[in-house]
Short mmCIF file of C-alpha atoms and ligand atoms in Angstrom, two decimals:
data_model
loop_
_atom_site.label_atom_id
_atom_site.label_comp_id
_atom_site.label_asym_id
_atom_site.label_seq_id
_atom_site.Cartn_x
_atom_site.Cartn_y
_atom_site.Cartn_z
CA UNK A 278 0.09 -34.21 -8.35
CA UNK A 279 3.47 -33.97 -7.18
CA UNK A 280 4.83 -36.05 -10.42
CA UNK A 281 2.58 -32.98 -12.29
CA UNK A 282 4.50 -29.96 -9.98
CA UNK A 283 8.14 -31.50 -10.84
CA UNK A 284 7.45 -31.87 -14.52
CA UNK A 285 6.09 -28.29 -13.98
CA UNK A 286 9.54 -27.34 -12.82
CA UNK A 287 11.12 -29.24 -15.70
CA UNK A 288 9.66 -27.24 -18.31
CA UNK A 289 12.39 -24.36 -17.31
CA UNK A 290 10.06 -21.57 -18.33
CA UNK A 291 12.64 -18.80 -17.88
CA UNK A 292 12.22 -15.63 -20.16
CA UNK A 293 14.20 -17.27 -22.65
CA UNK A 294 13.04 -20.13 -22.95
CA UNK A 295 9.21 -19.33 -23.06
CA UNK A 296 5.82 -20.81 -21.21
CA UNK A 297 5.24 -23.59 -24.41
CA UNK A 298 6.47 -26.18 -22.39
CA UNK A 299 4.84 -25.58 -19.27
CA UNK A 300 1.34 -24.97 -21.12
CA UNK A 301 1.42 -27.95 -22.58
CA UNK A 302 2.15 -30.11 -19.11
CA UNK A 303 -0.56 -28.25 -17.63
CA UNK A 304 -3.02 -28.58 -20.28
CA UNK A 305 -1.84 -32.17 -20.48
CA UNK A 306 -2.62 -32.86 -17.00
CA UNK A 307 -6.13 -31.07 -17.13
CA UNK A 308 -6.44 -33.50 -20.18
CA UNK A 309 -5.68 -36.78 -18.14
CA UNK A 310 -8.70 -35.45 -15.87
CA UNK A 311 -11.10 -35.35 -18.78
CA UNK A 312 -10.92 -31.41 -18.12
CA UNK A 313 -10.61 -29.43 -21.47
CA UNK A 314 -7.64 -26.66 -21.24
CA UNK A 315 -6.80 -24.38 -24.00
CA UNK A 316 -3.35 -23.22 -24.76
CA UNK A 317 -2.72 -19.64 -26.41
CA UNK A 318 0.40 -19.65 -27.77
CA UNK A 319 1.91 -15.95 -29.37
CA UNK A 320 5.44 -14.68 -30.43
CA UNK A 321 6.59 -17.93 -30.80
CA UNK A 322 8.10 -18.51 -27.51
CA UNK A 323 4.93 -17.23 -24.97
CA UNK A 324 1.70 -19.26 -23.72
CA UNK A 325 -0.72 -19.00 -21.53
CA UNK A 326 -3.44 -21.87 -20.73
CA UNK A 327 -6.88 -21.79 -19.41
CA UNK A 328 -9.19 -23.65 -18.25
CA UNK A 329 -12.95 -22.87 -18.09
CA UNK A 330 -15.04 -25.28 -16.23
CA UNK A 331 -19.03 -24.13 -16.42
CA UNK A 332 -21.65 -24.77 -14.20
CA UNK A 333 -25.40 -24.16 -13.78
CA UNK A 334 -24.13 -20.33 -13.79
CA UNK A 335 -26.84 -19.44 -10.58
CA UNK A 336 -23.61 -18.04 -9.04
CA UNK A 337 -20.86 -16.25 -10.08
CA UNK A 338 -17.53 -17.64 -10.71
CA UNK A 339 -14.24 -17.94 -9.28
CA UNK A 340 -10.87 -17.17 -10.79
CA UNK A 341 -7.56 -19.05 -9.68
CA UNK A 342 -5.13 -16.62 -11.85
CA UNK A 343 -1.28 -18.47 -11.61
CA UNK A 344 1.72 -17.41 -13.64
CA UNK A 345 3.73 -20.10 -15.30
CA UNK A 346 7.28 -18.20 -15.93
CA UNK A 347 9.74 -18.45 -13.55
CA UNK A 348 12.87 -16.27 -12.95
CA UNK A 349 16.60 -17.46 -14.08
CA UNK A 350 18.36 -19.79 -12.15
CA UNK A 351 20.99 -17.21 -11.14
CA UNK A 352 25.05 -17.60 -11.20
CA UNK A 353 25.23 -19.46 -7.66
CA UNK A 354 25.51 -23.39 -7.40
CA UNK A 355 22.52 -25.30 -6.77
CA UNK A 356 22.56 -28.35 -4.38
CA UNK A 357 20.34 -30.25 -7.09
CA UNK A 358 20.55 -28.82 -11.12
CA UNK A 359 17.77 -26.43 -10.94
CA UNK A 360 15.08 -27.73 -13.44
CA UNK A 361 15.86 -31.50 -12.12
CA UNK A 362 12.25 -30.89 -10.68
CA UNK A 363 13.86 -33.45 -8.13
CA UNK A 364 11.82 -35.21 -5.22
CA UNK A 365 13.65 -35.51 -2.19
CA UNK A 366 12.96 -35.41 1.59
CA UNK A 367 9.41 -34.58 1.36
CA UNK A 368 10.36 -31.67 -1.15
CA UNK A 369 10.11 -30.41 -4.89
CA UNK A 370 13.26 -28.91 -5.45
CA UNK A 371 13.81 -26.80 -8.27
CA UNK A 372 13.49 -23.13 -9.71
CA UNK A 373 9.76 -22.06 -9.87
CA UNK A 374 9.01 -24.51 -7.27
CA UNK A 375 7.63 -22.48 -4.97
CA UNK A 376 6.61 -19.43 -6.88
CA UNK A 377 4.51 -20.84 -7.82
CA UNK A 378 4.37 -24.06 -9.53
CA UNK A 379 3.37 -25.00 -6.19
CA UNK A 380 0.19 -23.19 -6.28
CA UNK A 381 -0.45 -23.61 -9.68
CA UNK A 382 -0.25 -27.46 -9.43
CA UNK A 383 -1.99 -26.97 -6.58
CA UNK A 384 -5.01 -25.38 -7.95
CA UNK A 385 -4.89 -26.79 -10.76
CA UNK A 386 -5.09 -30.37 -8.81
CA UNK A 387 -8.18 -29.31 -6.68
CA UNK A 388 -10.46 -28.12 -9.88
CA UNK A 389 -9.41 -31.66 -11.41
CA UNK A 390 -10.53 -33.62 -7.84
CA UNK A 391 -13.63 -31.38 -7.94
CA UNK A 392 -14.81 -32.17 -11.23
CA UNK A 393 -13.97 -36.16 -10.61
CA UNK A 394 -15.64 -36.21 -7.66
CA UNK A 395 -18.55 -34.85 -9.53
CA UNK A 396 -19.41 -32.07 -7.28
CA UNK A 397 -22.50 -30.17 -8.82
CA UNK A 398 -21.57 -26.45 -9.09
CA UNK A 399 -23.64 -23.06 -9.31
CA UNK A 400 -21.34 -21.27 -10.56
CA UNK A 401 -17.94 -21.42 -12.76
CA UNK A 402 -14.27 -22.09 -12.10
CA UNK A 403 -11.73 -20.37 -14.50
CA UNK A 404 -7.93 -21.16 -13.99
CA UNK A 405 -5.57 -19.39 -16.02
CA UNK A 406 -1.76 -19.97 -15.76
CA UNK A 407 -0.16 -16.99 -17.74
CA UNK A 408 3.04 -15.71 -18.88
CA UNK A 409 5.67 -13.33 -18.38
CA UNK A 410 4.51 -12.02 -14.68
CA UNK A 411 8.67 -11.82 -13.47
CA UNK A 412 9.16 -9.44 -16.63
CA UNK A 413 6.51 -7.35 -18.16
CA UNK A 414 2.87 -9.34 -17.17
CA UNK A 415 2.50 -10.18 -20.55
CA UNK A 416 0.40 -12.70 -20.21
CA UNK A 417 -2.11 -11.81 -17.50
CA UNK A 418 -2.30 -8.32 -19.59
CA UNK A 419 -3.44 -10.14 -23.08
CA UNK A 420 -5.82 -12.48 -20.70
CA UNK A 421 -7.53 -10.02 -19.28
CA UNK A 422 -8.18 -8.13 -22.89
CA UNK A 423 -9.97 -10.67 -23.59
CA UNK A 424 -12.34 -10.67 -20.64
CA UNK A 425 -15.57 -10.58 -22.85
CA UNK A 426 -15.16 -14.35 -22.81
CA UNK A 427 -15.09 -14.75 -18.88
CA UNK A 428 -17.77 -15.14 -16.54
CA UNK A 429 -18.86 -12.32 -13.62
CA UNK A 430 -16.29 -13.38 -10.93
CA UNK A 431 -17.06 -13.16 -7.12
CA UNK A 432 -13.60 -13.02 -6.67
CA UNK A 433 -9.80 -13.72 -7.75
CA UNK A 434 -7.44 -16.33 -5.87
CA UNK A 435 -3.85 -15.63 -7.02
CA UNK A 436 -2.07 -18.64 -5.55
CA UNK A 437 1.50 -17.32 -4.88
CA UNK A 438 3.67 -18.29 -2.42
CA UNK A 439 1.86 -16.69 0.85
CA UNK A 440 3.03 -19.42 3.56
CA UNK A 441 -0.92 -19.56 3.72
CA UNK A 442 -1.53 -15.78 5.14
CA UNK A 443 -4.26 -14.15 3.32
CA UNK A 444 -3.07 -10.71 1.57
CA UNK A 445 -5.08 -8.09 0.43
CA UNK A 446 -3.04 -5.39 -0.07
CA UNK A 447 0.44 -4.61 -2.16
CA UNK A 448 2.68 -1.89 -3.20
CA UNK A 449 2.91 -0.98 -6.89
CA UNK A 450 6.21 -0.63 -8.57
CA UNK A 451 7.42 2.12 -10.95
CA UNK A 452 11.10 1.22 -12.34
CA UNK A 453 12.45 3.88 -14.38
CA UNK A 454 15.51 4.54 -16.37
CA UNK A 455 17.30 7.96 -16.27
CA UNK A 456 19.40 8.39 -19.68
CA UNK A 457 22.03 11.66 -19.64
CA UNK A 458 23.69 12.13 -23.17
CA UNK A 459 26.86 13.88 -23.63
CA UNK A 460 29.22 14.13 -26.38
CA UNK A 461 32.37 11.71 -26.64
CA UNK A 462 35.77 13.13 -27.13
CA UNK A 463 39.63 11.92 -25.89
CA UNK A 464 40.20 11.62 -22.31
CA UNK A 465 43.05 14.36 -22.85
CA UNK A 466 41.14 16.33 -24.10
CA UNK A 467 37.71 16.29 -22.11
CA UNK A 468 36.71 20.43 -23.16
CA UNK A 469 35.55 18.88 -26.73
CA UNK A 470 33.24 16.74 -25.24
CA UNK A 471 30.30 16.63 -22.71
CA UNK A 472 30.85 13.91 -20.00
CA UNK A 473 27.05 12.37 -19.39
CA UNK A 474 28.92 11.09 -15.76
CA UNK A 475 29.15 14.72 -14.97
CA UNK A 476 25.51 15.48 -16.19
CA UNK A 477 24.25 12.59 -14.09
CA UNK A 478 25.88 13.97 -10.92
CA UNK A 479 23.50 17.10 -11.47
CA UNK A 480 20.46 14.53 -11.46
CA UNK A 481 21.91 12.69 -8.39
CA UNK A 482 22.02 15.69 -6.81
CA UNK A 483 18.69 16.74 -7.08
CA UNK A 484 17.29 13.07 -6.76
CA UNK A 485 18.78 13.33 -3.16
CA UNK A 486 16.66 15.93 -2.09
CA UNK A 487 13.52 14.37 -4.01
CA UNK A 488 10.79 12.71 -2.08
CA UNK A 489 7.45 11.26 -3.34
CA UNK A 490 4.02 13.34 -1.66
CA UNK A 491 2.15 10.47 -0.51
CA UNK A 492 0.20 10.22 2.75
CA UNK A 493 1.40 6.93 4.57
CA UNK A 494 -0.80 4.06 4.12
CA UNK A 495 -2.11 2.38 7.51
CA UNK A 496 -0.63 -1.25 6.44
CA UNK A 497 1.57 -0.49 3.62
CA UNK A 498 3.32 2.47 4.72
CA UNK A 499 5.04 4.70 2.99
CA UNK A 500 6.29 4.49 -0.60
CA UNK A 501 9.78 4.33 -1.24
CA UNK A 502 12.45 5.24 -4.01
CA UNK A 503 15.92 3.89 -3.95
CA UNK A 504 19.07 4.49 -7.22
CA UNK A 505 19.40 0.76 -7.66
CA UNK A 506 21.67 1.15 -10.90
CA UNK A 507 24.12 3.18 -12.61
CA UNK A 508 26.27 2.42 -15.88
CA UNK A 509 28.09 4.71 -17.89
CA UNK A 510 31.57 4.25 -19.69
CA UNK A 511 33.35 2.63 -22.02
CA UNK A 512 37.20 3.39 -21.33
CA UNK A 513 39.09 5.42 -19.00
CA UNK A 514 40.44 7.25 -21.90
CA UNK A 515 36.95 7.92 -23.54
CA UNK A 516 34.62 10.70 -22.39
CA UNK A 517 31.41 9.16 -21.80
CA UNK A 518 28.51 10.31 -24.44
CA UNK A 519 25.76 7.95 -21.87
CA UNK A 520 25.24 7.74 -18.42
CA UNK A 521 21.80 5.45 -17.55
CA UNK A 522 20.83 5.60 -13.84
CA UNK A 523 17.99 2.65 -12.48
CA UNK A 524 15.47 4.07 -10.20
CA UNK A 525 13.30 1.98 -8.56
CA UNK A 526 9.81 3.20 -6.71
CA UNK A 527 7.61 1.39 -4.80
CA UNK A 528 4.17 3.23 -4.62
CA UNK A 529 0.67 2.79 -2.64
CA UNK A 530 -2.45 1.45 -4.15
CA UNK A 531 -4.32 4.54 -5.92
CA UNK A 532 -1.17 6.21 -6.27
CA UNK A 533 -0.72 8.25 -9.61
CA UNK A 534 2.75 6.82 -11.43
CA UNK A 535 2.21 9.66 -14.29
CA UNK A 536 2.26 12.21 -11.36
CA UNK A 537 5.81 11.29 -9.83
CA UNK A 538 7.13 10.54 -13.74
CA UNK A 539 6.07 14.56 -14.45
CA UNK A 540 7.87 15.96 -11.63
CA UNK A 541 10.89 14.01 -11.86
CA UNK A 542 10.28 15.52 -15.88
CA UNK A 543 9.91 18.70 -14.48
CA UNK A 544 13.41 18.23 -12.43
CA UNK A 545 15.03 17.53 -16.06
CA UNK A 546 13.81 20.63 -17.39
CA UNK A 547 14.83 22.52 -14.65
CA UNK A 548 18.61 21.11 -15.39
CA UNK A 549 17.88 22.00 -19.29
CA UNK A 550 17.46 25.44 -18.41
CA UNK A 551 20.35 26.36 -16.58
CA UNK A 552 22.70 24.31 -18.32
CA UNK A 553 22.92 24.86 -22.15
CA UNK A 554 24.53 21.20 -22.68
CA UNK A 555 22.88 19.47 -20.59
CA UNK A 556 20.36 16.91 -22.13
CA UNK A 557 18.55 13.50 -20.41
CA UNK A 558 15.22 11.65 -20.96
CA UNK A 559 13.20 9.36 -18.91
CA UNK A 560 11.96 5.88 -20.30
CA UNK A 561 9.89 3.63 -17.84
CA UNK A 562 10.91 0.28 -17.73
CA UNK A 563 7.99 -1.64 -15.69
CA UNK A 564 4.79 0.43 -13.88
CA UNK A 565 2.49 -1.86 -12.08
CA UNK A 566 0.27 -0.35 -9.64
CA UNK A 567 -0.60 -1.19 -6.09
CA UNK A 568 -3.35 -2.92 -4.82
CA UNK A 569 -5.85 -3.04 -1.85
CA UNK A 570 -8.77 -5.31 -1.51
CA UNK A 571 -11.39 -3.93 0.73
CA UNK A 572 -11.23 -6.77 3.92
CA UNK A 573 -15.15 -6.09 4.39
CA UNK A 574 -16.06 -6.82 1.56
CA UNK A 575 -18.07 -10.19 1.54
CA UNK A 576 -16.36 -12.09 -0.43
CA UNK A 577 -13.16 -11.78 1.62
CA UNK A 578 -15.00 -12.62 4.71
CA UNK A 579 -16.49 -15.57 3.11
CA UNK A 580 -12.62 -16.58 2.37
CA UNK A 581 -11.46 -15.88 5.73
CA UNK A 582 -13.93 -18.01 7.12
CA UNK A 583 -13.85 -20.76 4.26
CA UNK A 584 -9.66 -21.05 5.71
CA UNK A 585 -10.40 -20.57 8.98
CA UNK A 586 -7.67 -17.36 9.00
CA UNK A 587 -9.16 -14.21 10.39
CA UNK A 588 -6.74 -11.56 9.30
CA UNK A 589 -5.34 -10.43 6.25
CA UNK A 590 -2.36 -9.03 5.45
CA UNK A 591 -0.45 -6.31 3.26
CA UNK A 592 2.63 -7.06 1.98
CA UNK A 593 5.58 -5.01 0.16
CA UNK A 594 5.90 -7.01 -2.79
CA UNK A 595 4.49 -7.05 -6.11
CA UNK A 596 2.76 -9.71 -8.07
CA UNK A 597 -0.04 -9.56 -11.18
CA UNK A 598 -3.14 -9.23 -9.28
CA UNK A 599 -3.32 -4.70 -10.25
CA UNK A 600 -3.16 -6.55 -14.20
CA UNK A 601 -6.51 -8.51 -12.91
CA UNK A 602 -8.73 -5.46 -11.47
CA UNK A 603 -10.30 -4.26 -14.72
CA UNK A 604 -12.36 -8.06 -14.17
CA UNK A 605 -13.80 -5.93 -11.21
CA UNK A 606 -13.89 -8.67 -8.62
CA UNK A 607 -12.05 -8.25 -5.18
CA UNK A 608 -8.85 -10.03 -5.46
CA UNK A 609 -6.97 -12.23 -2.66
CA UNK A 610 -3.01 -13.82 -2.60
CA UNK A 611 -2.84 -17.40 -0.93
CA UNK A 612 -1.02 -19.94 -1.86
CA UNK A 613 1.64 -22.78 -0.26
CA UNK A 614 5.54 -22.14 0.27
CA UNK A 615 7.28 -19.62 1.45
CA UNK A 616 7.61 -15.87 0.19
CA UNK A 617 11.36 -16.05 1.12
CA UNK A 618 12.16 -18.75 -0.59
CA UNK A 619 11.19 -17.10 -3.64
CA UNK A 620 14.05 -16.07 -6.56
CA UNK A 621 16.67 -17.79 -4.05
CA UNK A 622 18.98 -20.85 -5.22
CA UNK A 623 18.05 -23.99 -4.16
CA UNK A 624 14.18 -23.17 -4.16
CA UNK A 625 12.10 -25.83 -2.83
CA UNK A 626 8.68 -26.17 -1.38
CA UNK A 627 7.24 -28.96 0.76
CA UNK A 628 4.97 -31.39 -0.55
CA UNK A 629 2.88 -30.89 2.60
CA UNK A 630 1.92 -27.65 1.76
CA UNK A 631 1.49 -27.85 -1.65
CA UNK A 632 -1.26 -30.47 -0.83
CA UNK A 633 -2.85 -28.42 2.35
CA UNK A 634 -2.98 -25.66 -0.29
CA UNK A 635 -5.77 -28.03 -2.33
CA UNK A 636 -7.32 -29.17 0.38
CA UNK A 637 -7.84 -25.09 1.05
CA UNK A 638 -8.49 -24.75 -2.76
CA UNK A 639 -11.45 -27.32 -2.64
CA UNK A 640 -12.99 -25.66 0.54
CA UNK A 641 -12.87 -22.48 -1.13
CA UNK A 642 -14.50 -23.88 -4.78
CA UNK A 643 -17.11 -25.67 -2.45
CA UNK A 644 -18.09 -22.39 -0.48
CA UNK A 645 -18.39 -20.44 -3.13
CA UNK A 646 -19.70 -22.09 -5.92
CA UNK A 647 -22.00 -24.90 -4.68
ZN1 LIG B 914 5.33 -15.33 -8.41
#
């Protein structure tokens, strides 16, 4: 497994470079376990694989939903080259390493050791390793359209990087860009132009007194907005024509993202009125909605008990479990490594964890589904 996890990290699936490679080391090591895996391969560049394994059906079925891309290297030095996949001190160094090629070999290893070991199950096991979840969730999106295909699940494992807590609940995240236009002209002569820096300035100012209505939630507490980017200008002799301003939101689980894009609409219009030049438009560059699993339900309790953890946590943090809800089963995060060590150079996870996480995998496939 651990010769699986560092070709894993080998396959550099970075935006650029696509999920091809990594689908086809995953399907390849399903294939050296007599376990059929299909690939779905679009745009060239994207996969995602799955793997369906059925069963008498008497039960319903369990989902281990992984992504496969990972996020750039970054500019800093590495200690090891970062898709060296390298195995040292007990570790699998490299990017993607822990989030989460670590789960996903993980998983993937304890449905393989499951099926060798011939366990008879009631009900099926679907894993699913799909693309794009650092960008735009892609590939969980065009997974889930196709749902007609999957079994009922009893519930959804998404086996990131949890350092073994159980969470339940996330925040959503709403990043949106705020474009002001203007009207170049010569720096000397800035009255024949309209500077978008100064038409910006009028947004920042009433973005400072804007706050999102939403009633603190009791784990997640409250949502947040921060300005997280701002370019405009080309020369200090040009008068800008573009000013774009990065806002980025984190919401609560139910919370409406149309409802805060219309007022902050409603702001712009408000500066439209009262200034004849003024002119700006909102585009929304990633909305993924919160989450909150309900910690009674049974299946949850099953898992708790299955692990042997009795709480569950909520976490700030975002991954593509709100994608998986329309498959209306209650959805869980657990998986090995740590949550810190995720996007960071010199990512790593430890070997032990990687293989408690399928010892907790098997557990869980055995309560469940037997
Ligand atoms: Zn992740």
């Amino acid at each position: 497994m651990i010769q699986f996890l560092s070709q894993l990290v080998q396959a550099q699936s970075t935006l650029d470079k696509g999920e091809v490679a990594a689908s086809q080391v995953i399907s390849d090591y399903f294939g050296r376990h007599g376990v059929p895996c299909s690939i779905d391969t679009w745009d060239t560049t994207r996969a995602n694989c799955v793997v369906h394994v059925r069963s008498s059906g008497r039960k319903k079925a369990l989902l281990f939903a992984c992504h496969h891309d990972v996020v750039p290297p970054g500019d800093s030095d590495w200690r090891y080259p970062p898709f060296s996949g390298l195995i040292d001190a007990g570790k699998v160094h490299g990017r993607g390493s822990t989030d989460m090629k670590g789960g996903t070999a993980a998983a993937a290893t304890a449905i393989c050791e499951i099926v060798a070991e011939g366990v008879p199950l009631e009900g099926d096991v679907v894993f699913a390793a799909t693309a794009g979840e650092e960008t735009d969730s892609c590939g969980v999106r065009r997974f889930v359209e196709a749902k007609a295909d999957l079994p009922h699940f009893a519930g959804v494992i998404v086996p990131e990087p949890t350092g073994f807590e159980i969470v339940s609940a996330h925040r959503g995240l709403l990043w949106l860009n705020i474009v002001t236009k203007g009207k170049t002209a010569h720096g000397s002569t800035p009255h024949l132009g309209i500077n978008a820096i100064s038409s910006m300035k009028q947004v920042l100012d009433l973005l400072a007194e804007f706050s999102i209505e939403a009633e603190p939630h009791p784990r997640l507490g409250s949502c947040s907005m921060s300005i997280n980017t701002i370019e405009a200008g080309k020369a200090l002799n040009v008068i800008p024509d573009r000013c774009t301003l990065g806002i980025d939101i984190r919401t609560l689980p139910g919370q409406a993202h149309q409802a805060i894009i219309d007022r902050l609409e409603a702001m712009l219009v408000k500066l439209d009125e009262r200034h004849a030049e003024f002119e700006a438009s909102i585009s929304i560059i990633r909305s993924v909605g919160g989450i909150e699993t309900d910690t009674e339900h049974e299946f949850v309790r099953a898992f708790c008990a299955a692990v042997d953890i009795k709480e569950t946590r909520a976490v700030g943090y975002t991954t593509d479990a709100p994608f998986l809800t329309p498959l209306g089963a209650p959805i869980l995060i657990f998986g090995p490594g740590e949550g810190s060590m995720c996007h960071q150079p010199d990512e790593s996870i430890a070997i032990s964890a990687v293989e408690r996480a399928v010892a907790y995998y098997k557990k869980i496939i055995i309560e469940f589904l037997t």
